[in-house]
Amino acid sequence: MEVNDALIDNLSNLARLEFSAEEKEGIKKDLRRMIEFVEKLGELDTTGVEPLLHMSPSINVLRDDIPQGSVTREQALSNAPATDGTYFKVPKVIRKI
């Protein structure tokens, strides 16, 4: 893959970023190094190496999603510093200008 100004311009446009000419040169150099590294990885002999699907042998160790009872409205409101009937009362955070 050739890393040129057109590629950098296209990528920066997609990312909605603007770079100076000096920054573009640095980005080209870094991108070339990354691509060379990935190409080197492609040269490795992985014969006999099984693909890694998970980092550990444990698969789907999550619990079943079973609905359970929760805190009642009254219990939740009993811990609130201020209430207004069946609602939490909070300080105003937005003011009109």
Short mmCIF file of C-alpha atoms in Angstrom, two decimals:
data_model
loop_
_atom_site.label_atom_id
_atom_site.label_comp_id
_atom_site.label_asym_id
_atom_site.label_seq_id
_atom_site.Cartn_x
_atom_site.Cartn_y
_atom_site.Cartn_z
CA MET A 1 0.00 0.00 0.00
CA GLU A 2 1.40 3.33 -1.02
CA VAL A 3 1.24 6.11 1.56
CA ASN A 4 1.03 9.41 -0.28
CA ASP A 5 -0.44 12.88 0.15
CA ALA A 6 -3.73 11.82 -1.46
CA LEU A 7 -4.19 9.03 1.10
CA ILE A 8 -3.40 11.35 4.01
CA ASP A 9 -5.76 14.00 2.61
CA ASN A 10 -8.53 11.42 2.22
CA LEU A 11 -8.05 10.05 5.75
CA SER A 12 -7.90 13.51 7.28
CA ASN A 13 -11.07 14.48 5.39
CA LEU A 14 -12.88 11.36 6.65
CA ALA A 15 -11.77 12.14 10.21
CA ARG A 16 -12.62 15.83 9.74
CA LEU A 17 -9.10 16.83 10.79
CA GLU A 18 -6.74 19.39 9.32
CA PHE A 19 -2.97 19.05 9.35
CA SER A 20 -0.12 21.31 8.35
CA ALA A 21 2.37 20.12 5.71
CA GLU A 22 4.85 19.31 8.49
CA GLU A 23 2.28 17.24 10.38
CA LYS A 24 1.32 15.39 7.20
CA GLU A 25 4.94 14.33 6.68
CA GLY A 26 5.07 12.95 10.23
CA ILE A 27 1.78 11.13 9.74
CA LYS A 28 3.00 9.61 6.46
CA LYS A 29 6.15 8.36 8.17
CA ASP A 30 4.17 6.85 11.07
CA LEU A 31 1.60 5.26 8.76
CA ARG A 32 4.35 3.71 6.61
CA ARG A 33 5.95 2.20 9.73
CA MET A 34 2.60 0.76 10.86
CA ILE A 35 1.86 -0.75 7.46
CA GLU A 36 5.35 -2.27 7.26
CA PHE A 37 4.84 -3.82 10.69
CA VAL A 38 1.51 -5.36 9.68
CA GLU A 39 3.05 -6.67 6.46
CA LYS A 40 5.85 -8.29 8.51
CA LEU A 41 3.23 -9.99 10.66
CA GLY A 42 1.74 -11.42 7.48
CA GLU A 43 5.09 -13.07 6.68
CA LEU A 44 5.10 -15.10 9.90
CA ASP A 45 4.71 -18.86 9.59
CA THR A 46 1.64 -19.68 11.65
CA THR A 47 1.37 -23.27 10.51
CA GLY A 48 0.06 -25.38 13.36
CA VAL A 49 -1.05 -22.39 15.42
CA GLU A 50 -4.73 -22.55 16.20
CA PRO A 51 -6.70 -19.32 15.85
CA LEU A 52 -7.34 -17.55 19.14
CA LEU A 53 -11.04 -16.95 19.62
CA HIS A 54 -10.95 -15.93 23.29
CA MET A 55 -8.19 -14.75 25.61
CA SER A 56 -9.15 -17.35 28.22
CA PRO A 57 -10.78 -20.76 28.15
CA SER A 58 -13.85 -19.35 29.95
CA ILE A 59 -16.68 -18.69 27.54
CA ASN A 60 -19.92 -16.88 28.40
CA VAL A 61 -19.43 -16.76 32.16
CA LEU A 62 -22.23 -14.23 32.53
CA ARG A 63 -25.23 -15.04 34.66
CA ASP A 64 -28.66 -15.69 33.20
CA ASP A 65 -30.69 -12.54 32.77
CA ILE A 66 -33.56 -13.28 35.14
CA PRO A 67 -35.75 -10.34 36.17
CA GLN A 68 -35.82 -9.83 39.92
CA GLY A 69 -37.59 -7.48 42.26
CA SER A 70 -36.03 -4.10 42.83
CA VAL A 71 -36.29 -1.22 45.27
CA THR A 72 -39.78 0.19 45.64
CA ARG A 73 -40.44 3.84 44.93
CA GLU A 74 -41.00 4.51 48.62
CA GLN A 75 -37.68 2.87 49.57
CA ALA A 76 -35.80 4.91 46.97
CA LEU A 77 -37.46 8.17 47.99
CA SER A 78 -36.75 7.50 51.67
CA ASN A 79 -33.02 7.93 50.96
CA ALA A 80 -33.43 11.18 49.04
CA PRO A 81 -32.45 14.45 50.74
CA ALA A 82 -35.51 16.16 49.22
CA THR A 83 -38.67 14.92 47.53
CA ASP A 84 -41.73 16.44 45.93
CA GLY A 85 -44.53 13.91 46.29
CA THR A 86 -43.39 10.86 44.36
CA TYR A 87 -40.41 12.57 42.67
CA PHE A 88 -36.83 13.32 43.62
CA LYS A 89 -36.26 17.02 44.14
CA VAL A 90 -32.93 18.22 42.78
CA PRO A 91 -31.28 21.64 42.58
CA LYS A 92 -31.79 23.60 39.37
CA VAL A 93 -28.82 23.11 37.04
CA ILE A 94 -29.97 25.07 34.00
CA ARG A 95 -30.79 28.72 34.14
CA LYS A 96 -32.42 30.86 31.51
CA ILE A 97 -30.38 33.72 30.11
#
